[in-house]
Every structure is written in C-alpha cells, then in structure tokens.
Amino acid sequence: MKKTLKIALAGNPNTGKTSLFNLLTGLRHKVGNYPGITVEKKEGLATISRHLQAVILDLPGSYSLHPTSADEQIAYNILLDEKNPDHPDLVIYVAEAENLKRNLFLFSQIKDIGLPVILAINMMDKVIKKGISIHTETLSTMLKVPVVAISTRKETGIDQLKQTIAHHTEFDTSPMTDLAEMKKRLAAEKIKSAFPNVNLYKIWLFLTHKEPIKFLTKSEWQNILDIRSEISDLKRIQQRETIIRYQKIQDVLHASYRIDRLQGNDLRARLDRILIHPVLGYVIFACILLLIFQSLFAWTSAPMDWIDGLFATFGGWLGSVLPEGRFTDLITDGIIPGISGIVIFVPQIAVLIFFISLLEETGYMSRAVFLMDKIMRRYGMSGKSVLPLISGTACAIPAVLSTRNIENWRERLITILVIPFTTCSARLPVYTILISLIIPKKSYLGLFNLQGLVLMGLYMLGFFMAFFSAFVLNKILKREHGNFFVIELPEYQLPLVKNVIYSVWDKTRSFVFEAGKIILSISIILWFLASHGGRPFQNYELLSKSSAGLSLDHEKQQDEQEVVASALLEHSYLGILGKSIEPLIKPLGYDWKIGIALLSSFAAREVFVGTLATIYSVGDTDNSFDTVRNRMKMEKRDDGSPVFSFATAVSLLLFYAFAMQCMSTLAIVKRETNSWKWPLIQLFGMSSLAYTISLIVYQIIK
Ligand code: GDP
Ligand code: MG
C-alpha cells in the first residue's frame, strides 16, 4: 500500500508554484473552488517514489501570515489550522532566485510555526544570465531546512526535490528566527496555561489577527482576547518582529547569496561591462557630460536671447506708453527686469532637468554614480553631484535645482553649498574685461593664447575651491549615523516620455514660482536703492530736466544725460553705500566707483560692467566692450596712477571668483534648503573668503 502525503505549495505570487504544481501532478489534477469563496483551488496527485504518493495543493500566493486579502486568509487558515482537511504534512516553499530576500519573509514565518518545510528555489535557469550565485548548503544550514534549486521551465532539480520529499520525516521543525526578545514581551505564562503544547509563534499569529478566527472554538478565541488585553504594545512588537526577520534574512543572504550582475550574459550585464568599465566607463561618462554641457549652451542661448529681447522690448514699450513717473520706473526698471531675470533661467533649467531625468529614467544615472561615488565621497558628496557641479559652469540656479535627485541630505547640502564656486557664465563678462585690461594679447607656439590660459585658470580655480570647501564642509558638518551605502543598479529601460516631461515641468514651475518670488523682491529693492537717494537727488532731477530742455544739440543732450545718469547713481542710496564702504574696500585696491559696481553685482555679477559704464558716463548708445575697457584704462586715482592696476584687477578677479554675488542663487538655495540659514552662510562665508583672499593678494603684489 502506498502512503499518501499532504503537501502544500506556498510562496509569494508569481514564483512558479503553479508551474511546479503542473510538473508534479501532470494531468492528475482537478480545479475547484475553496468552500464558500470564489478563490480557485488546485489539487492533484503526484508520485514521489515507489512507496510514496502525495496530494499536492497549490496555495494562493501570499506575502505574509498577517493576512490582508481573501487569498492570504486561505493560506493562513490551511497552514495554521491543524484540523483543516487541507492542512499539510509538508510545505514546499517556492521562492524565486532573483528575489530571495523578499520571498524569505513568508518562508521564515511558515518555518517558525513548526511545519516541515522544503525551500525550493525556482527559476534557476535565469541565475547564470543574471550573475547570481547561491550557496545552497549554507542556506540550508542557516535556515534549518532542506534547500533544492529547481527550474520548472527547464525541468531541472525536480528529481532531487522528490528525493528530498521522501525524507520528510527527518526534517528539523525548530524555528529559524530567534524570537526570545518578543517572547519576553508576551504574557507567556498565561499563553502556556491556555494553550499547552501549541507553538508560541502560532499563538502570536492568532493574537495579531484582527477579526475572530473561524477555525478556533469560542472559548479558544475568548482566551486569545484575554491574553491580548494583557499585552500593551501589540503593534510595536509586530513591527519589531518584522525587523528581526529581515535582519536574520539579511545575515543569511549575506553568507549564502551573491549577485554579481557583471558576470551575467544578458543585455544588462553586457551593457554594464562597458558602462561601468574602469576605463571605458569614465570615457563614456565624460562624453555624456560633454554632450549635456554643449546642449546646455547651444540649445539655450537662442531662447535666452529671445526672452531677454522680448522683455527689453516690452519694458521699452511700456515705458513709452505709461506716463513718466516713479511708478512707471518701478515697472520698467524694477519689476520687468526682475521677472525677466527669473524667466531667463527657464531654458537652462529645462534642458538640464530634461537630461537628468532622461539619465535617471534609463537607469544610466546609477552607473554614473557607481563610477564617481568613490571619488566624490571623499568630499562628502555623491556620484550624483558631478552633473550639478559641471552644470554650475552654465549657471548655479539649474545646478542647485538638479541636486534634487541626490537622496542623502548631507551630500545634497554640501553639493548645493559649493556649487556657486564653479565659474558660471555671469562671471564671464567680468573676467574677460579684467583679463583684457591686464593680460597682454600674446600667444605661445601659435597655440596657447595667454588670455585664454588665464581664463581657463580661473575655471580651474573655481572647481578647486568647490572641492576644497566641500572637503572642509565634510569635516565640519554633523554626520548622520548609520549611513551605509549600497548602490542598487536598476534595470535599463526605455525612458517614459511622460515622466521626463512631468519632471521638467514640475521643477521649472517650482523654480519660477518659489525662487521667483524672492528674486523679484530683491530686484525691486535693488532698483529702489539705485534710483532713489537723499537730497542731491532732487537737484539732479531738476538738472536733468533743465539740461534736457536747454541743449538743442542732440549729441550734447546725450552727453548731458549720461552725466546726469552717472550723478544720479552716485547720489542714490546705492551710491552712498558704495562711498561709505570705501574704507573697507580700499585695502583691496578698489575705489568707491568700483564699490558701487561691487554692490550692484550682489544682485547679479554681470551687472558689474553695466554699472561701471553708467558711473563712467559711457553712453547707452556705445557702451560696447572696447569703450568701457578704454574708459577703465583711463581712470586715474588722485595720485595719477591708474585705478585698474595689475594688482587691483587681480584682486577683483579673485573677488568675483569667490564671492557669493547672485541673489537668484541665494533665493534658490533658500527654496531648496527651506531655511535662510544656508544661503546666509553661503553669502557671508563666500564673501568673507573672497575679501580675505583679495586683500592678501592685493597687499602682496601691489
Ligand atoms: P505562481 O503565481 O507562483 O503560480 O507562478 P506561475 O507558475 O504562474 O509562474 C509565474 C511566471 O513565472 C510564469 O510566467 C512562468 O512562466 C514563470 N516561471 C515559472 N517557473 C519558471 C522557471 O523555472 N524559469 C523561468 N524563467 N520562468 C518561470
Ligand atoms: Mg499560481
């Protein structure tokens, strides 16, 4: 007579339970419903050995023994109720090789209620392709169950599984998880007297079951309710259980499971072997950066010029139709340039965010992080900081926005704080005019242009300072504890256009409305400071009117207006401020005129040249580069020496390289860090650094 064994196939959904069921039972199975519910029940007969046959039950897929669905409730009832006609003598737990960690959670619960279990690791055919190696002996020892590696697709391991089933009487049924800590918190004595000889973990599963358990008798359920009333922190203990289980699983997998995706031979592994190759990987990353960088300039210069022109035309038109007066001035010189100063960044932000979300979506970003992380980590940043830092050379604003995909707050903060050191395009006009003043137009070997070399040096200086200050910040800033790092390389996939567009839209919009508010307010304040002043202002306004009326000669009229504009600026609050800081900036080699330009540069660096042009009364009509430069060259101090000496120019260059002179960046940093603390630290930290360095250098070389 053959013995008949009851076997249940348990496991998460889609692990191959039904495939295994079909393999074991062949045609000898029937499909019905569980009594009273419309969940499909598959049951069949399998021949295990010459002396043993088994009734196999394909349990509904579930994730845990804390049931949250009808399917899970069925598995719960069958596995926990010993009187259930379907209660198995043996469980075959089907797990999927690729997702062992997730799969082992339910496994550990079933193991701990004391049922004999075999762990069948399915889909072994995929393992080689994915570069996974599993040490089944170690797994078996640590989990205290027999482990069989199978593939229902390739039909491998099935015979071994059957042989293992035949030895089911010898299985170790002790729990795999050490739940001593939990037991301490349960009313263990009471449980023992109410349910003698019942597995404690099983009682725990009763205790945490929300609705009355149908297979328990009335008095048994009453006992459960009594015990439950004595346990105060049921929820906490349950959370603790989950943590303990995952810790155990982590330990087990650490010892027995390796996944080295590079060893695989699927498309992903083949791509990875190239994209994270120790040499080729960096070359490709550099090329991608170059491409993004190019597009950041090439694609955005036209729309940026267009926006610039549009606002200028619009402002000019408004100025001509609105009645003359302070209100009109506010609109044309304060509000419109303010809004323009926000909208002008939209193209660069959009392009940068577009590329970043494309890289994220395809899965490439994680590879770049993998490559760069070791280097960047030394400076307290992440592999994801590389792109923001490089984009800082276009503009700090999109760069700061693009740090949003750095998950770790500390790394993100450090990146945000050092980005303004990279040489943004607003510094370019300042650099070029100063370089052309002091560096001769020489070239060496017909290749290296001296002015160009100096400019390049300034870019390098910016990067150097960014990394140096990151290094310092990394030492200073408090470290979050337990921040260990695992890079999970996701699958490659085609990017979803919808996601990319949404991300571009979302970030651009939040910049325009959030940072925009602050940028606009500051530009109105600056407009006020530059266009209003004390008593002299009234006189000059009169002067301006009278002179405009008196001179008939058009050219002379123009000249007079320039002189008036210059005088107005000189006597504005900004001018007064510029003059009052003269003692402070004199040791750096600057006079009050440079002081005014310096102050207005705190709105935006590129204002420097325009402000100097106004102060030196270079007409609007021809404030071309050369005119301003010549005017700067001619400017003399009281003792007759040139204002823009070599030492002064170098000191200015360094000041612009290091000082935090960009209110828009401050606004976006306020927005992204959600506090004024960090932008203020940036403002004062960077500016005092700039001051100190310029001071030292000027005093040495003057
Ligand atoms: P169940 O939800 O646990 O019953 O899983 P199924 O038996 O329905 O299988 C889920 C999916 O995994 C199906 O697409 C199967 O074809 C696939 N599958 C099952 N076993 C294997 C295997 O050994 N190798 C591979 N590559 N796929 C498998
Ligand atoms: Mg199934």
XYZ file of C-alpha atoms and ligand atoms in Angstrom:
731
model
C 0.000 0.000 0.000
C 1.306 3.436 -0.948
C 1.357 6.075 1.706
C -0.282 9.414 0.807
C 1.329 12.605 1.958
C -0.342 16.005 2.003
C 1.890 18.681 0.501
C 1.085 22.374 0.151
C 2.903 24.651 -2.297
C 3.300 28.035 -0.635
C 5.046 31.220 -1.647
C 4.710 34.742 -2.976
C 2.652 35.251 -6.136
C 4.407 34.547 -9.448
C 7.221 32.466 -8.060
C 6.252 29.427 -10.111
C 4.017 27.497 -7.704
C 1.505 26.608 -10.381
C 4.275 25.677 -12.813
C 5.728 23.327 -10.221
C 2.263 22.015 -9.419
C 1.689 21.160 -13.068
C 5.070 19.458 -13.311
C 4.471 17.323 -10.234
C 0.873 16.345 -10.891
C 0.775 16.252 -14.676
C -2.772 15.593 -15.793
C -3.829 14.140 -12.488
C -5.311 17.253 -11.006
C -8.636 18.957 -10.533
C -9.533 22.600 -10.258
C -12.345 23.703 -7.972
C -13.170 26.431 -5.504
C -12.485 26.746 -1.824
C -15.770 26.281 0.072
C -17.831 29.435 0.182
C -15.473 31.675 -1.783
C -14.532 32.119 -5.398
C -10.828 31.534 -4.979
C -9.584 28.795 -7.247
C -8.374 25.646 -5.583
C -5.966 23.385 -7.446
C -5.321 19.962 -6.086
C -3.614 16.980 -7.690
C -1.855 13.702 -7.196
C 1.877 13.194 -7.580
C 4.081 10.146 -7.426
C 7.043 10.879 -5.221
C 8.713 7.489 -5.054
C 7.798 3.877 -5.389
C 6.351 3.867 -1.884
C 5.093 7.354 -1.627
C 2.498 9.436 -3.354
C 1.269 12.881 -2.433
C -1.765 15.094 -2.708
C -0.421 18.450 -3.805
C -2.300 21.627 -3.026
C -1.392 24.833 -4.876
C -1.963 27.513 -2.233
C -2.888 31.054 -3.268
C 0.176 33.302 -3.407
C 0.694 35.380 -0.280
C 3.246 37.718 1.245
C 2.828 37.077 4.927
C 0.907 35.276 7.621
C -0.674 38.538 8.695
C -3.408 38.169 6.090
C -4.691 41.256 4.311
C -6.673 39.610 1.498
C -9.025 36.685 0.932
C -6.216 34.763 -0.796
C -3.858 35.257 2.107
C -6.584 34.291 4.557
C -6.992 30.918 2.811
C -3.288 30.154 3.054
C -3.380 31.283 6.714
C -6.333 29.005 7.560
C -4.835 25.967 5.875
C -1.359 26.407 7.347
C -2.425 27.264 10.909
C -5.480 25.070 11.438
C -4.331 21.522 12.155
C -7.906 20.257 11.904
C -8.368 21.668 8.402
C -8.721 18.757 5.913
C -6.149 20.518 3.690
C -3.608 21.094 6.478
C -0.335 19.802 5.001
C 2.150 17.316 6.383
C 4.814 19.161 4.474
C 5.168 22.563 2.832
C 7.185 23.157 -0.313
C 8.006 26.816 -0.206
C 8.581 28.060 -3.741
C 10.902 31.064 -3.877
C 12.303 32.916 -6.816
C 16.097 33.014 -7.101
C 16.164 36.630 -8.149
C 14.044 37.959 -5.273
C 15.107 35.705 -2.440
C 15.158 38.468 0.125
C 11.520 39.408 -0.320
C 10.479 35.767 -0.702
C 12.139 34.621 2.503
C 9.882 36.704 4.750
C 6.818 34.466 4.461
C 9.131 31.492 4.401
C 10.549 32.390 7.809
C 7.038 32.719 9.249
C 5.971 29.301 7.962
C 9.187 27.779 9.239
C 8.631 29.286 12.669
C 5.164 27.823 13.161
C 6.847 24.437 13.182
C 5.752 22.888 9.890
C 8.210 20.708 7.977
C 9.330 22.829 5.002
C 11.459 22.410 1.908
C 12.782 25.564 0.355
C 12.559 25.182 -3.429
C 14.447 27.964 -5.160
C 12.872 28.275 -8.570
C 13.908 29.948 -11.833
C 17.481 28.747 -11.504
C 17.667 28.925 -15.310
C 17.809 32.720 -15.013
C 20.533 32.694 -12.409
C 23.516 32.369 -14.713
C 22.207 35.048 -17.002
C 21.816 37.407 -14.071
C 25.139 36.595 -12.449
C 23.575 35.224 -9.260
C 25.308 32.549 -7.231
C 23.598 30.773 -4.357
C 25.362 28.568 -1.853
C 22.528 26.164 -1.079
C 24.373 24.243 1.663
C 24.990 27.395 3.682
C 21.428 28.485 3.109
C 20.192 25.095 4.258
C 22.266 25.121 7.460
C 21.296 28.639 8.424
C 17.597 28.237 7.662
C 17.461 24.731 9.142
C 15.594 23.339 6.127
C 16.487 21.294 3.048
C 17.111 23.572 0.071
C 16.599 22.422 -3.506
C 17.417 24.520 -6.555
C 14.930 23.967 -9.356
C 13.729 25.345 -12.642
C 10.236 24.430 -13.687
C 10.930 25.856 -17.106
C 13.978 23.705 -17.738
C 12.578 20.950 -15.509
C 15.760 20.691 -13.512
C 16.034 19.745 -9.859
C 12.631 18.053 -9.808
C 14.010 14.586 -9.105
C 16.131 15.924 -6.301
C 13.064 17.651 -4.906
C 11.189 14.361 -4.892
C 14.062 12.598 -3.141
C 14.063 15.298 -0.518
C 10.318 14.970 -0.025
C 10.789 11.268 0.628
C 12.920 12.144 3.664
C 10.297 14.452 5.147
C 10.154 12.652 8.483
C 13.740 13.628 9.280
C 13.243 17.390 8.950
C 14.154 19.843 11.646
C 10.992 21.675 12.691
C 12.531 24.112 15.141
C 12.134 27.830 14.369
C 14.828 29.615 12.339
C 14.304 33.024 13.906
C 15.340 33.837 17.437
C 12.202 35.401 18.864
C 13.297 35.410 22.510
C 13.045 39.182 22.624
C 9.418 39.015 21.509
C 8.524 36.229 23.891
C 9.680 38.309 26.824
C 7.086 40.909 25.997
C 4.225 38.416 25.686
C 2.211 37.095 28.573
C 3.990 33.754 28.176
C 2.695 32.081 31.363
C -0.872 32.801 30.509
C -0.390 31.525 26.978
C 1.127 28.299 28.242
C -1.785 27.536 30.537
C -4.445 28.416 27.942
C -2.746 26.678 25.010
C -0.463 23.930 26.273
C 1.770 22.434 23.589
C 0.951 24.990 20.954
C 3.775 26.683 19.110
C 4.204 30.126 20.618
C 4.614 31.854 17.283
C 1.319 30.383 16.141
C -0.384 31.945 19.172
C 1.256 35.209 18.253
C -0.307 34.951 14.787
C -3.691 34.413 16.444
C -3.151 37.386 18.720
C -2.412 39.712 15.854
C -5.328 38.521 13.750
C -7.873 41.312 13.566
C -11.199 39.525 13.069
C -12.283 36.448 15.067
C -10.569 33.341 13.711
C -13.223 30.981 12.349
C -11.368 27.729 12.994
C -10.895 28.438 16.698
C -13.603 27.454 19.191
C -15.479 30.178 21.042
C -13.533 29.555 24.234
C -10.220 29.473 22.395
C -10.954 32.862 20.803
C -12.007 34.193 24.209
C -8.662 33.061 25.570
C -6.906 34.899 22.771
C -8.861 38.056 23.578
C -7.957 37.725 27.278
C -4.284 37.337 26.547
C -4.384 40.172 24.057
C -5.845 42.522 26.680
C -2.718 41.978 28.789
C -0.301 42.939 26.048
C 0.008 46.665 25.764
C 2.132 47.272 22.716
C 0.943 44.713 20.183
C 1.725 46.934 17.213
C 5.251 47.681 18.408
C 6.014 44.013 18.949
C 4.753 43.241 15.470
C 6.994 45.908 13.954
C 9.877 44.515 15.948
C 9.111 41.047 14.547
C 9.393 42.351 11.003
C 12.736 43.976 11.741
C 14.108 40.856 13.423
C 13.026 38.713 10.471
C 14.621 40.936 7.893
C 17.819 41.160 9.908
C 18.002 37.400 10.032
C 17.284 37.142 6.303
C 19.946 39.748 5.610
C 22.501 37.754 7.605
C 21.599 34.510 5.883
C 21.784 36.003 2.407
C 24.998 37.775 3.214
C 26.591 34.395 3.838
C 24.977 32.439 1.019
C 23.883 34.699 -1.781
C 25.979 36.678 -4.235
C 24.724 38.723 -7.061
C 27.368 39.914 -9.436
C 25.400 41.211 -12.342
C 28.555 41.807 -14.342
C 29.066 38.056 -14.543
C 25.763 37.567 -16.315
C 25.324 37.402 -20.059
C 22.049 39.230 -20.597
C 21.831 42.619 -22.286
C 22.077 44.392 -18.975
C 25.287 42.662 -17.963
C 26.763 43.306 -21.385
C 25.894 46.996 -21.205
C 27.209 47.241 -17.673
C 30.512 45.686 -18.584
C 31.021 48.660 -20.894
C 29.297 51.447 -18.987
C 30.939 50.805 -15.631
C 34.230 49.611 -17.059
C 37.101 51.111 -15.030
C 38.436 52.978 -18.085
C 35.803 52.932 -20.785
C 33.110 53.805 -18.246
C 34.780 57.106 -17.406
C 35.387 57.936 -21.057
C 31.715 57.391 -21.860
C 30.626 59.383 -18.835
C 32.899 62.249 -19.877
C 31.406 62.170 -23.383
C 27.874 62.263 -21.989
C 28.792 65.190 -19.751
C 30.324 66.991 -22.713
C 27.180 66.449 -24.735
C 24.949 67.772 -21.957
C 27.260 70.698 -21.363
C 27.266 71.585 -25.054
C 23.489 71.429 -25.262
C 23.215 73.496 -22.130
C 24.860 76.350 -24.011
C 23.973 75.600 -27.603
C 20.279 74.902 -27.115
C 19.630 77.643 -24.629
C 21.433 80.683 -25.998
C 18.771 81.388 -28.637
C 15.734 81.135 -26.318
C 17.598 83.079 -23.636
C 18.408 85.893 -26.062
C 14.840 85.810 -27.242
C 13.462 86.106 -23.699
C 15.939 88.876 -22.971
C 14.917 90.777 -26.101
C 11.244 90.206 -25.501
C 11.364 91.706 -22.028
C 13.549 94.610 -23.165
C 11.118 95.431 -25.970
C 8.155 95.035 -23.693
C 9.754 97.225 -21.000
C 10.648 99.860 -23.581
C 7.133 99.833 -24.995
C 5.577 100.122 -21.531
C 7.930 102.997 -20.725
C 6.779 104.837 -23.818
C 3.046 104.415 -23.245
C 2.889 104.839 -19.474
C 3.057 108.358 -18.014
C 6.509 109.350 -16.762
C 6.962 108.897 -13.048
C 8.219 106.720 -10.252
C 5.523 104.126 -10.716
C 6.480 103.637 -14.339
C 10.138 103.483 -13.304
C 9.248 100.802 -10.797
C 7.597 98.769 -13.519
C 10.116 99.278 -16.307
C 13.324 99.290 -14.248
C 12.368 97.173 -11.256
C 9.614 94.674 -11.931
C 10.125 93.844 -15.608
C 13.875 93.226 -15.307
C 13.108 91.248 -12.139
C 10.680 88.938 -13.914
C 12.983 88.739 -16.897
C 15.771 87.709 -14.519
C 13.621 84.766 -13.447
C 12.263 83.657 -16.800
C 15.679 83.893 -18.447
C 16.784 80.803 -16.486
C 13.908 78.644 -17.639
C 15.612 77.282 -20.810
C 18.747 76.175 -18.947
C 16.766 74.645 -16.112
C 14.510 72.818 -18.541
C 17.385 71.442 -20.635
C 19.357 70.304 -17.623
C 16.415 68.670 -15.878
C 15.498 67.042 -19.188
C 18.878 65.341 -19.430
C 18.996 64.372 -15.798
C 15.598 62.739 -15.803
C 16.500 61.001 -19.055
C 19.618 59.558 -17.412
C 17.628 58.595 -14.325
C 14.832 57.013 -16.319
C 17.085 54.854 -18.468
C 18.974 53.598 -15.439
C 22.271 55.149 -16.557
C 22.449 57.590 -13.637
C 23.088 54.791 -11.159
C 26.003 53.657 -13.291
C 27.470 57.162 -13.254
C 27.024 57.243 -9.505
C 28.734 53.893 -9.243
C 31.722 55.289 -11.189
C 32.016 58.619 -9.459
C 30.985 57.753 -5.961
C 34.338 56.703 -4.603
C 35.908 59.983 -5.660
C 33.049 62.232 -4.616
C 32.536 60.500 -1.269
C 35.890 61.784 -0.055
C 34.463 65.269 -0.372
C 31.199 64.393 1.335
C 29.327 64.421 -1.943
C 27.679 61.760 -4.059
C 28.298 60.442 -7.539
C 25.189 62.359 -8.442
C 26.931 65.621 -7.509
C 29.100 65.536 -10.623
C 26.447 66.710 -13.024
C 25.251 69.610 -10.834
C 28.834 70.765 -10.319
C 29.557 70.722 -14.038
C 26.292 72.461 -14.841
C 27.305 75.146 -12.388
C 29.584 76.413 -15.141
C 26.479 77.440 -17.041
C 24.518 78.762 -14.103
C 24.248 77.874 -10.436
C 20.451 78.016 -10.470
C 19.637 74.991 -12.633
C 22.606 73.295 -10.983
C 21.173 73.721 -7.483
C 17.776 72.572 -8.698
C 19.311 69.485 -10.238
C 20.688 68.316 -6.882
C 17.186 67.152 -6.034
C 17.940 63.637 -7.148
C 20.670 63.234 -4.507
C 18.846 61.200 -1.872
C 21.201 61.779 1.019
C 20.513 65.162 2.562
C 24.045 65.816 3.772
C 25.574 65.070 0.377
C 22.970 67.225 -1.274
C 23.576 70.110 1.104
C 27.333 70.066 0.589
C 26.813 69.999 -3.166
C 24.428 72.946 -3.007
C 26.800 74.923 -0.809
C 29.812 74.553 -3.098
C 28.125 74.904 -6.487
C 28.439 78.737 -6.580
C 32.235 78.398 -6.644
C 32.144 76.912 -10.118
C 32.633 79.566 -12.754
C 29.162 80.452 -14.016
C 28.567 82.307 -17.254
C 27.675 85.529 -15.427
C 31.295 85.825 -14.359
C 32.454 85.648 -17.939
C 31.924 89.325 -18.912
C 33.685 90.436 -15.718
C 36.574 88.068 -16.302
C 37.019 88.968 -19.958
C 37.067 92.706 -19.401
C 39.516 92.488 -16.496
C 41.738 89.979 -18.276
C 41.846 92.155 -21.377
C 42.951 95.062 -19.157
C 45.932 93.385 -17.566
C 46.947 90.371 -19.617
C 48.714 91.090 -22.894
C 47.334 89.531 -26.063
C 50.170 87.092 -26.518
C 50.219 83.577 -27.773
C 52.832 80.869 -27.431
C 53.739 78.421 -30.160
C 50.808 79.858 -32.054
C 48.627 77.623 -29.944
C 48.252 78.896 -26.433
C 46.676 82.240 -26.085
C 47.768 83.850 -22.832
C 44.418 85.493 -22.112
C 42.668 82.213 -22.784
C 45.025 80.380 -20.447
C 44.281 82.810 -17.658
C 40.568 82.377 -18.240
C 40.961 78.618 -18.100
C 42.944 79.021 -14.912
C 40.015 80.867 -13.382
C 37.669 77.992 -14.274
C 40.075 75.541 -12.639
C 40.303 77.798 -9.622
C 36.510 77.656 -9.293
C 36.464 73.858 -9.354
C 39.374 73.671 -6.985
C 37.630 75.935 -4.498
C 34.378 73.956 -4.826
C 36.155 70.709 -3.958
C 38.287 72.286 -1.297
C 35.313 73.775 0.512
C 33.388 70.507 0.145
C 36.339 68.808 1.793
C 36.211 71.302 4.664
C 32.412 71.115 4.982
C 32.648 67.346 5.049
C 34.853 67.657 8.125
C 32.674 70.273 9.822
C 29.093 69.245 9.149
C 27.492 66.776 11.506
C 27.348 63.294 10.061
C 24.185 61.269 10.217
C 24.909 57.947 11.815
C 24.412 54.594 10.193
C 24.512 55.965 6.701
C 25.953 52.987 4.915
C 25.623 52.883 1.235
C 24.594 50.255 -1.255
C 24.276 51.177 -4.892
C 21.479 49.210 -6.420
C 21.900 49.137 -10.150
C 18.406 49.118 -11.621
C 17.408 47.504 -14.901
C 17.918 49.508 -18.061
C 14.706 50.655 -19.634
C 13.405 52.960 -22.289
C 12.559 56.289 -20.701
C 8.907 57.177 -20.378
C 8.431 60.487 -22.178
C 5.600 61.295 -19.793
C 7.833 61.025 -16.719
C 10.579 63.112 -18.270
C 8.212 65.872 -19.302
C 6.498 65.860 -15.958
C 9.779 66.177 -14.118
C 10.896 69.093 -16.333
C 7.563 70.838 -15.881
C 7.439 70.265 -12.150
C 10.923 71.560 -11.352
C 10.782 74.506 -13.725
C 7.445 75.578 -12.330
C 8.590 75.319 -8.756
C 11.622 77.461 -9.612
C 9.559 80.175 -11.306
C 7.044 80.437 -8.509
C 9.094 79.697 -5.416
C 12.517 81.169 -6.071
C 10.948 83.732 -8.407
C 9.145 85.447 -5.551
C 12.393 86.126 -3.722
C 14.322 87.124 -6.844
C 11.631 89.599 -7.789
C 11.510 91.171 -4.331
C 15.263 91.584 -4.182
C 15.431 93.139 -7.627
C 12.781 95.662 -6.637
C 14.747 96.543 -3.514
C 17.912 96.959 -5.593
C 16.097 99.106 -8.104
C 14.918 101.287 -5.243
C 18.403 101.631 -3.798
C 19.906 102.502 -7.160
C 17.261 105.003 -8.232
C 16.391 106.793 -5.010
C 18.544 108.865 -2.759
C 18.904 111.753 -0.412
C 18.573 115.472 -1.145
C 21.004 115.723 -4.041
C 18.648 113.519 -5.966
C 16.030 116.297 -6.172
C 18.595 118.725 -7.535
C 19.810 116.321 -10.120
C 16.314 115.590 -11.199
C 15.845 119.292 -11.797
C 19.186 119.458 -13.501
C 18.232 116.593 -15.714
C 15.037 118.308 -16.782
C 16.638 121.682 -17.394
C 19.652 120.368 -19.242
C 17.475 118.233 -21.444
C 15.426 121.257 -22.270
C 18.311 123.673 -22.788
C 20.572 121.844 -25.141
C 19.416 121.856 -28.652
C 22.400 119.989 -29.947
C 21.344 116.327 -29.902
C 24.766 114.936 -29.205
C 25.354 117.340 -26.403
C 21.981 116.440 -24.959
C 23.013 112.812 -24.985
C 26.266 113.575 -23.204
C 24.481 115.580 -20.586
C 22.010 112.799 -19.954
C 24.891 110.399 -19.384
C 26.474 112.771 -16.906
C 23.140 113.083 -15.158
C 22.654 109.306 -15.015
C 26.090 108.943 -13.533
C 25.429 111.663 -10.965
C 22.062 110.139 -10.097
C 23.653 106.779 -9.431
C 26.404 108.409 -7.401
C 23.875 110.068 -5.115
C 21.458 107.168 -4.875
C 21.323 105.044 -1.729
C 23.435 102.511 -3.573
C 25.960 105.221 -4.419
C 26.014 106.416 -0.844
C 26.563 102.820 0.267
C 29.340 102.433 -2.279
C 31.061 105.522 -0.946
C 30.623 104.547 2.672
C 32.241 101.172 2.144
C 35.273 102.774 0.519
C 37.429 102.474 3.667
C 36.532 98.799 3.771
C 37.469 98.077 0.162
C 40.424 100.413 -0.179
C 42.815 97.756 1.218
C 41.663 95.536 -1.665
C 42.644 98.225 -4.150
C 39.147 99.482 -5.033
C 37.694 102.994 -5.023
C 34.063 103.959 -4.362
C 33.108 103.638 -8.027
C 34.197 100.023 -8.036
C 32.402 99.786 -4.689
C 29.106 100.732 -6.329
C 29.655 98.206 -9.101
C 30.540 95.616 -6.476
C 27.363 96.264 -4.509
C 25.099 96.125 -7.529
C 26.867 92.911 -8.503
C 25.352 91.255 -5.472
C 22.168 91.213 -7.498
C 23.942 89.528 -10.389
C 27.588 89.520 -11.318
C 27.156 90.501 -14.934
C 25.787 93.885 -13.778
C 29.379 94.866 -12.959
C 30.281 96.040 -16.457
C 26.987 97.895 -16.989
C 27.246 99.691 -13.662
C 30.808 100.801 -14.388
C 29.619 102.030 -17.774
C 26.970 104.172 -16.066
C 29.365 105.514 -13.436
C 31.967 106.408 -16.040
C 29.158 108.009 -18.059
C 29.781 105.841 -21.046
C 26.661 106.405 -23.118
C 23.999 103.788 -23.504
C 24.451 104.052 -27.216
C 28.015 102.867 -27.235
C 28.771 101.023 -24.047
C 30.487 98.448 -26.170
C 33.145 96.285 -24.641
C 36.024 98.331 -26.046
C 34.625 101.678 -24.978
C 34.112 100.550 -21.407
C 37.514 98.941 -21.351
C 39.238 102.063 -22.650
C 37.372 104.160 -20.158
C 38.501 101.834 -17.379
C 42.059 102.052 -18.617
C 41.982 105.848 -18.497
C 40.526 106.048 -14.985
C 43.099 107.583 -12.649
C 43.478 107.793 -8.897
C 44.198 111.052 -7.079
C 47.935 110.440 -7.346
C 47.647 109.939 -11.096
C 48.219 106.195 -11.113
C 45.674 104.049 -12.977
C 42.752 102.724 -10.917
C 42.816 99.379 -12.682
C 46.392 98.473 -11.917
C 47.548 94.904 -12.262
C 47.126 94.310 -8.521
C 43.626 95.805 -8.420
C 42.480 93.782 -11.411
C 43.836 90.535 -9.966
C 42.226 91.327 -6.632
C 38.903 91.965 -8.414
C 39.181 88.755 -10.421
C 39.674 86.783 -7.228
C 36.836 88.610 -5.537
C 34.462 87.700 -8.335
C 35.740 84.126 -8.353
C 34.904 83.542 -4.696
C 32.209 85.977 -3.557
C 28.565 84.948 -3.395
C 27.174 87.647 -5.656
C 23.962 86.293 -7.009
C 20.644 86.872 -5.323
C 18.924 84.368 -7.574
C 21.209 81.621 -6.332
C 20.565 82.658 -2.751
C 16.848 82.553 -3.451
C 17.003 79.077 -4.925
C 19.176 77.824 -2.057
C 16.645 79.230 0.402
C 13.953 77.401 -1.528
C 15.811 74.093 -1.713
C 17.098 74.015 1.865
C 13.898 75.514 3.192
C 15.727 77.891 5.512
C 17.619 81.169 5.419
C 20.427 79.619 7.406
C 22.273 78.016 4.487
C 22.005 80.860 1.955
C 23.212 83.283 4.640
C 26.129 81.028 5.477
C 26.908 80.958 1.779
C 26.622 84.718 1.435
C 28.814 85.580 4.398
C 31.152 82.613 4.163
C 31.974 83.024 0.495
C 32.115 86.791 0.621
C 34.458 86.928 3.576
C 36.614 84.304 1.898
C 36.671 86.472 -1.232
C 37.501 89.541 0.822
C 40.331 87.860 2.683
C 41.943 86.347 -0.386
C 41.662 89.546 -2.422
C 43.075 91.520 0.488
C 46.068 89.250 0.945
C 46.824 89.024 -2.753
C 46.469 92.772 -3.327
C 48.666 93.635 -0.371
C 51.354 91.246 -1.585
C 51.523 92.267 -5.227
C 50.574 95.958 -5.158
P 2.596 31.275 -9.361
O 1.943 32.606 -9.331
O 3.507 31.119 -8.186
O 1.657 30.142 -9.531
O 3.604 31.276 -10.607
P 3.381 30.671 -12.053
O 3.640 29.213 -12.047
O 2.088 31.130 -12.582
O 4.590 31.344 -12.813
C 4.749 32.734 -12.872
C 5.623 33.105 -14.049
O 6.952 32.644 -13.866
C 5.138 32.488 -15.336
O 5.299 33.446 -16.348
C 6.079 31.337 -15.569
O 6.245 31.060 -16.921
C 7.347 31.841 -14.946
N 8.178 30.737 -14.461
C 7.791 29.770 -13.621
N 8.834 28.943 -13.375
C 9.897 29.409 -14.080
C 11.268 28.978 -14.234
O 11.718 27.974 -13.693
N 12.053 29.727 -15.019
C 11.590 30.832 -15.646
N 12.449 31.545 -16.398
N 10.328 31.263 -15.521
C 9.475 30.561 -14.750
Mg -0.466 30.265 -9.460
